[in-house]
XYZ file of C-alpha atoms in Angstrom:
764
model
C 117.402 120.003 132.791
C 117.110 120.078 136.564
C 118.077 122.737 139.088
C 114.538 123.837 139.881
C 114.040 124.734 143.554
C 110.490 123.876 144.591
C 108.694 123.772 147.933
C 106.382 121.106 149.302
C 103.359 123.004 150.536
C 101.590 120.579 152.845
C 104.491 119.618 155.122
C 106.276 121.210 158.081
C 109.712 120.308 159.402
C 112.101 121.627 162.025
C 115.416 123.240 161.231
C 117.374 120.110 162.156
C 115.688 117.948 159.525
C 118.061 116.778 156.807
C 116.046 116.723 153.602
C 116.815 114.221 150.851
C 114.688 114.042 147.715
C 114.591 110.855 145.658
C 113.264 110.732 142.088
C 112.228 107.467 140.379
C 113.486 105.519 143.429
C 117.125 106.130 142.460
C 118.109 109.750 141.680
C 118.823 111.617 144.930
C 119.201 115.363 145.414
C 119.839 117.372 148.564
C 117.001 119.501 149.876
C 116.641 121.923 152.760
C 114.136 123.389 155.231
C 113.237 127.043 154.697
C 112.519 129.522 157.465
C 108.776 128.861 157.176
C 109.345 125.168 157.963
C 108.552 123.916 154.443
C 110.775 121.375 152.771
C 112.430 122.271 149.472
C 113.692 119.895 146.812
C 115.993 120.463 143.834
C 114.894 118.726 140.656
C 117.517 116.548 138.935
C 118.719 116.382 135.349
C 116.342 113.981 133.590
C 116.281 112.523 130.101
C 112.507 112.173 129.890
C 109.252 114.113 130.194
C 106.054 113.378 132.087
C 105.085 112.873 135.711
C 108.052 111.540 137.689
C 107.438 109.926 141.103
C 109.536 111.313 143.935
C 109.890 110.743 147.680
C 111.129 112.959 150.514
C 113.171 111.986 153.539
C 113.663 114.154 156.624
C 116.361 111.927 158.194
C 119.076 112.072 155.524
C 117.683 109.230 153.476
C 116.913 106.569 156.086
C 113.161 106.696 155.573
C 111.097 108.255 152.782
C 107.604 108.722 154.269
C 106.467 111.465 151.868
C 105.729 110.970 148.176
C 104.444 112.943 145.244
C 104.902 113.528 141.518
C 107.100 115.963 139.612
C 106.156 117.072 136.107
C 109.225 117.023 133.866
C 108.653 119.145 130.768
C 110.352 119.727 127.418
C 113.040 122.395 127.864
C 111.429 124.619 125.207
C 108.208 124.741 127.240
C 109.822 126.259 130.330
C 108.710 129.839 130.962
C 111.143 132.632 130.068
C 111.344 133.667 133.729
C 112.870 130.303 134.633
C 115.702 130.256 132.094
C 118.422 132.608 130.963
C 118.104 134.358 127.634
C 120.672 134.511 124.856
C 120.234 138.100 123.691
C 120.094 138.033 119.868
C 120.282 134.240 119.805
C 121.035 134.192 116.066
C 124.286 136.041 116.747
C 125.321 133.371 119.263
C 124.681 130.619 116.734
C 126.480 132.345 113.824
C 129.365 133.855 115.787
C 132.615 133.576 113.835
C 130.937 133.425 110.446
C 131.352 136.455 108.141
C 130.117 139.760 109.638
C 129.227 138.234 113.016
C 131.453 139.268 115.937
C 131.585 141.569 118.942
C 130.013 141.181 122.385
C 127.528 138.478 123.369
C 125.023 139.086 126.173
C 123.199 136.754 128.529
C 120.318 137.840 130.807
C 118.319 136.121 133.548
C 115.942 136.852 136.433
C 118.352 137.322 139.314
C 115.734 136.529 141.983
C 115.494 132.970 140.627
C 118.806 132.149 142.335
C 119.148 133.122 146.017
C 122.829 134.019 145.837
C 125.062 137.072 145.445
C 127.544 135.547 142.998
C 127.220 133.012 140.218
C 129.313 130.918 137.839
C 128.471 130.575 134.169
C 129.245 127.110 132.817
C 129.308 125.546 129.362
C 127.756 122.085 128.957
C 127.798 119.854 125.897
C 125.504 117.056 124.806
C 126.504 113.780 123.207
C 125.132 110.315 122.491
C 127.588 107.452 122.639
C 127.566 103.752 121.791
C 126.149 101.792 118.893
C 123.140 103.332 117.161
C 119.788 101.696 117.946
C 121.386 99.322 120.487
C 121.155 98.929 124.256
C 124.502 100.694 124.789
C 123.396 103.837 122.925
C 123.456 106.390 125.762
C 122.722 110.100 126.202
C 124.928 112.383 128.270
C 125.013 116.029 129.275
C 128.630 116.795 130.145
C 130.114 119.750 131.985
C 132.854 121.232 129.767
C 134.276 124.341 131.427
C 133.356 127.473 133.369
C 133.024 130.539 131.185
C 133.160 132.998 134.077
C 133.510 132.570 137.853
C 132.076 134.479 140.799
C 130.414 137.274 138.873
C 127.774 139.385 140.654
C 124.232 138.032 140.321
C 122.923 141.109 138.504
C 120.899 139.270 135.859
C 123.227 140.229 133.014
C 126.595 139.118 131.639
C 128.426 140.269 128.490
C 131.679 138.974 127.041
C 133.735 138.683 123.869
C 134.052 134.985 123.014
C 137.398 133.349 122.414
C 137.921 129.906 120.844
C 137.597 127.117 123.397
C 140.755 125.382 124.524
C 141.763 121.872 123.550
C 139.097 119.319 122.766
C 136.283 121.545 124.045
C 135.950 123.074 120.598
C 134.855 119.649 119.324
C 131.524 120.191 121.111
C 129.333 122.160 118.738
C 125.955 121.711 120.415
C 125.238 122.572 124.028
C 123.812 124.858 126.656
C 124.820 127.360 129.358
C 124.156 126.937 133.067
C 124.135 129.638 135.731
C 124.707 128.291 139.249
C 125.601 129.778 142.673
C 129.364 130.204 143.078
C 129.180 128.359 146.395
C 128.924 125.055 144.513
C 131.830 123.357 142.769
C 132.223 123.560 138.996
C 129.930 121.161 137.128
C 128.281 119.843 140.299
C 125.093 117.940 139.437
C 121.546 118.616 140.625
C 122.072 122.001 142.276
C 119.954 125.177 142.023
C 120.553 126.521 138.524
C 119.196 128.343 135.495
C 119.742 126.975 132.002
C 119.769 128.716 128.655
C 118.081 127.312 125.569
C 120.043 124.653 123.714
C 121.968 126.107 120.788
C 124.732 125.677 118.252
C 127.975 126.630 120.020
C 129.448 128.591 117.118
C 130.749 131.228 119.546
C 133.161 128.835 121.261
C 134.368 126.806 118.262
C 138.084 126.701 117.437
C 140.236 128.799 115.135
C 139.767 126.372 112.262
C 136.059 127.306 112.283
C 136.705 131.040 112.540
C 139.385 131.008 109.836
C 137.115 129.291 107.289
C 133.586 128.512 108.577
C 132.419 127.272 105.189
C 135.210 124.724 104.831
C 134.852 123.577 108.449
C 131.079 123.162 108.084
C 131.407 121.450 104.699
C 133.664 118.804 106.218
C 131.185 118.306 109.070
C 128.279 118.057 106.611
C 130.028 115.393 104.545
C 130.933 113.466 107.697
C 127.291 113.591 108.833
C 126.145 112.392 105.408
C 128.469 109.389 105.615
C 127.176 108.491 109.087
C 123.576 108.768 107.896
C 124.349 106.347 105.077
C 124.987 103.632 107.673
C 121.857 104.274 109.752
C 118.428 102.668 109.120
C 116.011 104.439 106.789
C 113.428 105.834 109.186
C 111.553 107.665 106.393
C 109.864 104.432 105.322
C 107.926 104.099 108.595
C 106.703 107.639 109.223
C 103.179 108.602 108.216
C 102.498 110.895 105.263
C 101.614 114.555 105.773
C 98.135 116.057 105.423
C 97.618 117.424 101.898
C 96.489 120.920 102.861
C 96.957 123.419 105.649
C 93.259 123.060 106.498
C 93.647 119.289 106.951
C 96.805 119.737 109.008
C 95.130 122.147 111.427
C 91.977 120.033 111.674
C 93.710 116.685 112.317
C 94.449 117.510 115.956
C 94.561 113.887 117.052
C 97.720 113.219 115.031
C 99.343 116.600 114.312
C 100.157 119.610 116.451
C 101.489 123.081 115.731
C 105.250 123.273 115.268
C 106.308 126.061 117.622
C 109.024 127.117 115.177
C 106.471 128.078 112.488
C 103.058 129.015 113.869
C 100.455 130.957 111.888
C 98.818 132.036 115.146
C 102.049 133.748 116.224
C 102.910 135.592 113.041
C 104.402 132.774 110.963
C 108.022 133.403 111.982
C 109.435 130.392 110.128
C 113.219 130.779 110.389
C 114.086 127.357 109.021
C 111.269 127.259 106.452
C 111.300 130.368 104.242
C 108.073 130.658 102.296
C 106.032 128.696 104.847
C 103.286 130.207 107.008
C 102.607 127.187 109.209
C 104.134 123.829 110.060
C 102.846 120.918 112.106
C 104.578 117.937 113.670
C 103.244 114.422 114.039
C 102.394 114.023 117.703
C 103.483 110.407 117.954
C 106.992 109.224 117.135
C 107.332 106.304 114.746
C 107.125 102.942 116.453
C 110.507 101.361 115.679
C 112.924 104.252 115.248
C 111.279 107.008 117.316
C 111.324 109.326 114.302
C 109.217 112.442 113.784
C 107.269 113.909 110.886
C 107.046 117.579 109.985
C 104.742 119.182 107.409
C 104.907 122.803 106.194
C 102.465 124.852 104.120
C 102.486 128.086 102.140
C 100.027 130.980 102.234
C 97.802 129.228 99.672
C 97.504 126.233 101.998
C 99.605 123.953 99.774
C 102.305 121.654 101.092
C 105.915 122.770 100.553
C 108.329 119.968 99.652
C 112.103 120.119 100.015
C 112.538 118.775 96.489
C 110.990 122.057 95.325
C 112.141 124.512 97.990
C 114.577 124.772 100.889
C 111.580 125.967 102.900
C 109.972 122.540 102.687
C 109.264 120.333 105.667
C 111.932 117.919 106.867
C 111.240 114.736 108.838
C 113.345 113.989 111.912
C 115.450 111.013 112.925
C 114.792 112.095 116.504
C 111.270 113.307 117.308
C 111.550 116.802 118.787
C 109.262 115.915 121.682
C 110.948 112.585 122.334
C 109.011 109.377 122.753
C 108.398 106.740 125.422
C 110.211 105.056 127.039
C 112.602 108.041 126.669
C 116.014 107.745 128.432
C 117.790 106.244 125.406
C 118.631 107.837 122.044
C 117.078 108.776 119.742
C 114.122 109.245 122.110
C 115.571 111.963 124.357
C 113.150 114.931 124.204
C 114.596 117.762 122.150
C 118.247 116.836 122.331
C 118.263 113.747 120.095
C 116.449 115.892 117.546
C 119.116 118.600 117.842
C 121.944 116.124 117.453
C 120.624 114.356 114.340
C 118.404 116.917 112.647
C 119.277 120.465 113.740
C 123.046 120.824 114.179
C 123.430 118.955 110.895
C 121.206 121.628 109.301
C 123.721 124.201 110.519
C 126.602 122.206 108.988
C 124.986 121.796 105.593
C 122.565 124.690 105.126
C 123.355 127.572 107.492
C 127.149 127.542 107.885
C 127.888 126.248 104.370
C 126.245 125.889 100.963
C 125.705 122.140 101.007
C 121.994 121.927 101.640
C 121.586 119.268 98.944
C 123.277 116.808 101.318
C 120.741 117.571 104.035
C 117.700 117.480 101.784
C 118.835 114.146 100.340
C 118.696 112.642 103.846
C 115.618 114.567 105.030
C 113.229 114.738 102.055
C 109.663 115.929 102.634
C 106.923 113.325 102.637
C 104.096 114.172 100.277
C 100.477 113.304 101.046
C 99.781 110.565 98.519
C 98.850 107.994 101.203
C 97.415 110.418 103.791
C 93.880 109.628 104.920
C 92.086 112.248 107.034
C 90.315 111.225 110.245
C 86.549 111.126 110.733
C 84.944 113.609 113.117
C 81.933 113.325 115.425
C 80.610 116.091 117.666
C 78.098 116.839 120.403
C 77.151 120.376 121.423
C 74.313 122.506 122.734
C 71.612 120.773 124.721
C 72.901 118.366 123.211
C 72.901 117.694 119.472
C 74.927 114.807 118.089
C 76.715 114.527 114.732
C 77.954 111.014 114.071
C 81.144 109.953 112.285
C 79.124 109.129 109.181
C 77.321 112.477 109.090
C 73.925 111.685 110.639
C 72.611 114.117 113.245
C 70.046 113.765 116.016
C 69.086 115.301 119.333
C 69.202 113.297 122.571
C 68.384 115.018 125.852
C 68.689 112.291 128.412
C 69.953 113.026 131.893
C 72.785 110.788 133.041
C 76.140 109.352 131.937
C 76.483 107.818 128.485
C 79.012 106.224 126.145
C 79.774 108.654 123.358
C 82.101 106.225 121.605
C 83.966 103.063 122.477
C 86.173 100.872 120.339
C 87.433 97.332 120.690
C 90.438 98.273 118.537
C 92.275 100.158 121.285
C 89.833 99.896 124.226
C 89.050 103.568 123.627
C 86.225 104.900 125.786
C 84.832 108.426 125.719
C 81.928 109.082 128.099
C 79.701 112.124 128.530
C 77.675 113.339 131.508
C 74.580 115.447 130.935
C 72.825 117.624 133.492
C 69.545 119.499 133.377
C 69.856 122.929 131.785
C 68.711 125.994 133.702
C 66.379 128.756 132.562
C 67.412 132.397 133.151
C 65.230 132.458 136.294
C 67.155 129.506 137.754
C 64.470 126.879 137.354
C 65.120 123.663 135.473
C 64.619 123.522 131.719
C 63.159 120.511 129.916
C 66.497 119.750 128.265
C 70.009 118.772 129.264
C 73.549 119.660 128.239
C 77.002 118.093 128.507
C 78.684 118.978 131.798
C 81.603 116.508 131.824
C 83.539 114.245 129.446
C 85.888 111.457 130.566
C 88.145 109.302 128.410
C 90.774 106.587 128.329
C 92.506 104.327 125.801
C 94.072 100.962 126.670
C 95.937 101.478 129.965
C 96.495 105.219 129.526
C 95.870 107.839 132.177
C 92.225 108.857 132.621
C 91.380 112.440 131.635
C 88.149 114.139 132.663
C 87.062 117.646 131.694
C 84.112 119.142 133.551
C 82.429 122.370 134.470
C 83.185 123.590 137.980
C 80.581 125.431 140.028
C 81.952 128.788 138.855
C 81.572 127.624 135.211
C 85.328 127.389 134.642
C 86.707 124.184 133.190
C 88.400 121.689 135.470
C 90.733 119.028 134.106
C 91.265 115.893 136.167
C 94.132 113.457 135.717
C 93.332 110.085 137.288
C 90.643 111.740 139.453
C 92.844 114.605 140.674
C 92.465 118.199 139.482
C 95.526 119.472 137.620
C 96.610 123.018 136.849
C 97.802 124.523 133.584
C 99.149 127.649 135.283
C 102.757 126.656 134.508
C 102.438 124.337 131.511
C 99.971 124.225 128.640
C 101.330 120.895 127.347
C 101.729 117.649 129.271
C 103.234 114.339 128.162
C 101.276 111.716 130.066
C 100.861 107.966 130.059
C 99.499 106.953 126.660
C 98.462 110.480 125.697
C 99.385 114.115 125.289
C 97.298 116.835 126.898
C 97.120 120.427 125.681
C 95.229 123.468 126.940
C 94.883 126.784 125.115
C 94.626 130.103 126.990
C 90.861 130.150 126.372
C 90.568 126.656 127.883
C 90.112 124.484 124.839
C 91.352 121.071 125.947
C 92.800 118.570 123.475
C 93.633 114.964 124.359
C 95.804 113.093 121.851
C 96.025 109.329 122.356
C 98.847 107.128 121.107
C 96.556 105.515 118.494
C 96.134 108.869 116.730
C 92.610 109.355 118.072
C 91.913 112.805 119.463
C 89.290 114.418 121.682
C 88.651 118.162 121.873
C 86.522 119.746 124.592
C 85.443 123.370 124.661
C 83.256 125.189 127.132
C 80.671 127.576 125.752
C 77.307 128.889 126.901
C 77.356 126.715 130.016
C 77.612 123.456 128.046
C 80.570 121.479 126.791
C 81.218 120.878 123.126
C 83.074 117.643 122.420
C 84.644 116.526 119.140
C 86.161 113.079 118.630
C 88.571 112.453 115.736
C 89.313 108.872 114.716
C 91.792 107.684 112.060
C 90.600 105.412 109.275
C 91.832 102.276 111.068
C 88.840 102.633 113.426
C 86.425 101.876 110.572
C 83.908 99.234 111.715
C 85.358 99.386 115.233
C 83.124 101.924 117.010
C 79.821 101.950 118.841
C 77.932 104.334 121.122
C 76.020 107.565 120.598
C 78.418 108.588 117.823
C 77.412 105.522 115.853
C 79.172 102.837 113.836
C 81.940 104.483 111.798
C 81.794 102.742 108.424
C 80.695 105.336 105.881
C 77.039 104.236 106.005
C 74.169 105.793 107.937
C 71.656 102.925 107.957
C 73.251 101.248 111.014
C 74.118 104.444 112.882
C 71.580 103.874 115.650
C 72.872 100.513 116.860
C 72.002 99.310 120.365
C 74.345 97.383 122.652
C 72.651 94.148 121.564
C 73.422 95.049 117.902
C 69.806 95.714 116.918
C 69.328 98.937 114.978
C 66.852 101.753 114.502
C 65.993 103.292 111.177
C 68.029 106.337 110.162
C 64.641 108.127 110.093
C 63.684 107.204 113.662
C 61.517 109.631 115.632
C 62.962 111.766 118.486
C 61.115 109.534 120.966
C 62.722 106.403 119.497
C 66.112 108.076 119.552
C 65.587 108.858 123.218
C 65.361 105.097 123.838
C 68.499 104.560 121.738
C 70.419 107.096 123.826
C 69.196 105.610 127.099
C 70.556 102.237 125.994
C 74.093 103.649 126.049
C 74.052 104.649 129.726
C 77.278 103.581 131.451
C 77.485 101.507 134.619
C 79.467 102.244 137.762
C 81.829 99.386 136.960
C 82.834 100.938 133.644
C 82.469 104.616 134.530
C 85.520 106.827 134.091
C 84.041 109.755 136.001
C 85.118 111.178 139.353
C 82.502 111.447 142.103
C 84.142 113.816 144.574
C 81.158 115.912 145.703
C 77.929 115.096 147.484
C 75.965 116.246 144.429
C 77.829 113.904 142.067
C 77.601 110.989 144.490
C 73.870 111.359 145.039
C 72.874 112.136 141.471
C 75.221 109.991 139.404
C 76.989 107.398 141.540
C 74.173 106.171 143.761
C 71.442 107.351 141.417
C 70.467 105.949 138.044
C 72.953 106.318 135.205
C 70.010 107.274 133.033
C 67.251 109.218 134.789
C 64.167 107.505 133.389
C 61.852 109.989 135.114
C 63.293 112.949 133.211
C 61.344 113.438 129.978
C 62.612 116.272 127.777
C 60.721 118.354 125.276
C 61.006 116.860 121.793
C 59.311 119.565 119.695
C 59.595 123.086 121.177
C 56.802 125.411 120.064
C 57.785 128.526 118.137
C 55.142 131.087 119.055
C 55.131 134.082 116.657
C 53.837 136.236 119.503
C 56.827 135.331 121.676
C 59.127 138.426 121.793
C 62.125 136.100 122.051
C 61.372 134.580 118.643
C 62.189 137.796 116.757
C 65.575 138.054 118.495
C 66.122 134.336 117.974
C 65.742 134.723 114.198
C 68.385 137.474 114.215
C 70.830 135.304 116.210
C 70.128 131.924 114.640
C 68.978 132.580 111.117
C 67.913 129.220 109.732
C 70.102 127.102 112.026
C 67.629 124.565 113.498
C 69.840 123.625 116.464
C 70.341 127.231 117.510
C 66.570 127.861 117.306
C 65.819 124.677 119.266
C 68.176 125.674 122.074
C 66.932 129.253 122.338
C 63.342 128.030 122.643
C 64.142 125.371 125.269
C 66.585 127.358 127.413
C 65.188 130.863 126.753
C 68.809 131.966 126.294
C 70.150 133.721 123.195
C 73.682 133.093 124.474
C 73.113 129.341 124.497
C 71.661 129.533 120.993
C 74.591 131.587 119.722
C 77.074 129.114 121.211
C 75.211 126.252 119.571
C 75.250 127.986 116.194
C 79.007 128.611 116.425
C 79.668 125.002 117.459
C 77.538 123.762 114.573
C 79.414 125.980 112.096
C 82.742 124.843 113.538
C 81.808 121.187 113.088
C 80.661 121.717 109.506
C 83.894 123.562 108.696
C 86.008 120.799 110.227
C 84.175 118.114 108.273
C 84.677 120.170 105.120
C 88.383 120.638 105.851
C 88.818 116.918 106.498
C 87.362 115.775 103.194
C 89.733 113.395 101.377
C 91.926 115.083 98.785
C 93.388 113.331 95.737
C 97.128 113.728 95.355
C 99.190 112.481 92.435
C 102.439 112.843 94.381
C 105.546 114.867 93.680
C 106.602 115.219 90.046
C 110.228 115.723 89.047
C 111.557 118.003 86.313
C 113.253 116.388 83.310
C 117.040 116.242 83.182
C 118.369 119.323 81.346
C 115.027 121.045 81.835
C 112.751 122.575 84.417
C 109.118 122.473 85.486
C 106.555 125.150 86.215
C 104.268 124.392 89.156
C 104.625 122.826 92.598
C 101.016 121.828 93.289
C 100.255 118.120 93.101
C 96.558 117.789 93.958
C 93.635 116.917 91.690
C 93.443 119.268 88.694
C 96.939 120.694 89.165
C 98.961 121.204 85.984
C 102.740 120.913 85.733
C 104.391 122.194 82.524
C 107.919 121.500 81.307
C 110.576 123.550 79.506
C 113.981 122.379 78.297
C 117.258 124.215 78.763
C 118.815 125.955 75.781
C 120.206 123.437 73.302
C 117.722 120.733 74.312
C 114.387 119.745 72.820
C 111.340 118.408 74.696
C 110.031 114.984 73.795
C 106.790 113.873 75.363
C 103.949 116.005 76.773
C 104.485 119.702 77.456
C 102.298 119.427 80.547
C 100.824 116.795 82.833
C 97.587 117.044 84.820
C 96.742 115.347 88.145
C 93.795 113.054 87.410
C 90.992 111.689 89.563
C 92.748 108.299 89.568
C 95.617 109.824 91.554
C 97.986 109.531 88.591
C 99.526 112.086 86.261
C 98.327 112.273 82.667
C 100.686 111.384 79.828
C 104.146 109.873 79.864
C 107.292 111.200 81.472
C 108.812 113.910 79.259
C 112.520 114.224 78.575
C 114.885 116.823 77.167
C 117.179 115.542 74.385
C 120.158 117.267 72.840
C 119.238 119.059 69.601
C 121.140 117.671 66.499
C 122.347 120.160 63.873
C 119.928 119.235 61.130
C 122.057 120.856 58.447
C 124.863 118.422 59.176
C 122.500 115.473 59.129
C 121.081 116.369 55.738
C 124.436 117.260 54.218
C 125.862 113.904 55.224
C 122.740 112.229 53.872
C 123.289 113.878 50.510
C 126.920 112.795 50.467
C 125.979 109.222 51.271
C 123.432 109.356 48.457
C 126.107 110.528 45.961
C 128.596 107.776 46.824
C 125.747 105.299 46.572
C 126.168 103.537 49.886
C 124.255 100.277 50.019
C 122.784 101.263 53.330
C 120.932 104.113 51.651
C 120.009 102.294 48.441
C 116.301 102.629 49.130
C 116.528 106.110 50.542
C 115.455 108.912 48.218
C 117.265 112.040 49.202
C 116.083 115.316 47.855
C 118.463 118.209 48.295
C 117.668 121.667 47.261
C 119.119 125.009 47.924
C 116.937 127.689 49.292
C 118.163 131.223 49.691
C 116.971 132.976 52.830
C 118.282 136.301 54.049
C 121.606 135.859 52.296
C 122.225 132.442 53.862
C 121.989 129.045 52.222
C 119.620 126.694 53.943
C 119.574 122.971 53.260
C 116.192 121.287 53.507
C 115.771 117.528 53.439
C 112.764 115.379 52.850
C 113.670 111.808 53.639
C 111.083 109.142 52.848
C 112.349 106.143 54.804
C 112.197 102.616 53.454
C 112.209 99.788 55.957
C 112.509 100.193 59.739
C 115.678 98.108 59.597
C 117.318 100.498 57.143
C 116.259 103.442 59.270
C 118.071 101.948 62.256
C 121.196 101.431 60.105
C 120.986 105.072 59.042
C 120.810 106.217 62.662
C 123.703 104.001 63.760
C 125.894 105.277 60.897
C 125.836 108.711 62.487
């Protein structure tokens, strides 16, 4: 949103320097020189995320000799200290609806703005022009100043009044706090922004007098506009079938911050859900987003069953390259097409059926989970097709590469150390580097202090301010405990974790990579007989000896010309750049001896149990910590593979008209039963079962109106008495049967020909 005052650390200017900052070669903001001689820039309002190039001039824009990059981030990922807070935000967004009135309060960190007095402004967002055309443009527009020249105390309270004139037409926007020394609405000045929100508190009297009617009209208007827009639902990918799949498929799906099981499952917009995920990549043509929500049993929740179901998005919440134009504006396109409309239809009125009609959940009928490969410990490899082996070469090797997207993931191994500091006869992963097509290059490596370093295009980057970065051709995420996830635009994902002094790497590849991989992680095709394929396409047996597998691993050493690694220390230059990519003189131990008299063995059994990789690593490194880390990594890989097993789904099943269904689970073995409303009778199966073929058993049931059988039989008897020709061959037996004081007419009607039966039915 702009307004961030930041200093440039490695420069010094004199007080007479006139600082101009230029972003993307065209957006200029005024800077200044602080008392310490450092230049300061003010970031501009941008409609994109990622690293933005900027230049600095000290002569009022004549020359720009200094350059750098500015990381523009999604507004929801800005720290709380850098934005103002809407106290009780729900009250702001429902203000004017029944039982919601009184004071509203805004707070901020006063030290963020170096001024004694501030203005509080209201800004609105709109997108103008023809949808999905070149003249479709995004605009943040200054509307009016809510309060002028108030003391910068960090708090402001007020009683809202309806906005004047056309301002009340803006129902989605944001607040800005800026120094009073600047003019109203001035662009690219030091400022603090609130979160974006529904501007219920400033809407006109027509909203306050009857919020439901106002919102209903807006909902219907939105529905009519949606009718004219392209159907984006057809091009978005299906959801994972289970919560376990959704959390394991980290190359294609990421936690939805609005419903996160790790943060207490506060799912405001999805009652009944415990966790939601969003597709990381926007759809190719329309820039749309996918959302998938799950209940406490791990089953998908669909909007056709529950208002808490997941809803896809016309505008992906995180935006999508090339940004700048709707509906690809990060966050705000999503708000305009998918969130404020939810307020119209579902939150401010009772018209949610309109919204759910336009935003139905995708089920998982066509979802295919990715395949996972891992390397951990010192080091043990699990291929995409499930084969495992141990390769302890020293050097830099291709873990996987693919001709499909020019994906390359490379691993560097270094000699492990014994507790006494001497070298062990094994190695472990110390760095992993990766790239896909012309994306940025990401490298994750152990620093000397055994913390993880992340390098972007050979430069170390920090996650101190941001845990999520939108980069060229990929997304990068870091957790507080330094688990690094790289998500490429193809849907492939790479996870790196540091543990026990070695890296653990997991690569996730979608099904489209089948028969398009090679390297230490093998040929991904569902078969294990060609897993050990050399560069020249010759293969080893799946039962090859450890010595033979050592030769296989050595064959996948990288060359300097294709290396993605950074060689920025004397050690790395000497050992990996100028030295051999595979150290042929380093021969590891293939079969460590387990001596019963060794005191470490008893402790090893307690730590490792029967895990062969844990036992191997304890014996070769003499470290129980290394063994424990290996065991945990092995268990984690097995659990992920289990969670990613394909699941059969029969797809959503509707209830019959004038009836209802019991059950909302649609996976293999699930049973859905049907009941008709009073006055209707079920025809067809009472229940349907999801079969291994991915189809439901039986035919579609229906509920038909019950006919008063007494009337049918009575009329039949009458027709028999008058001797209608239509019933000439019908034998009608009528008898009276007394039952509890009532007369009951029972009919047994042997029918003649099918033709006469049809005539009988038509006569009624």
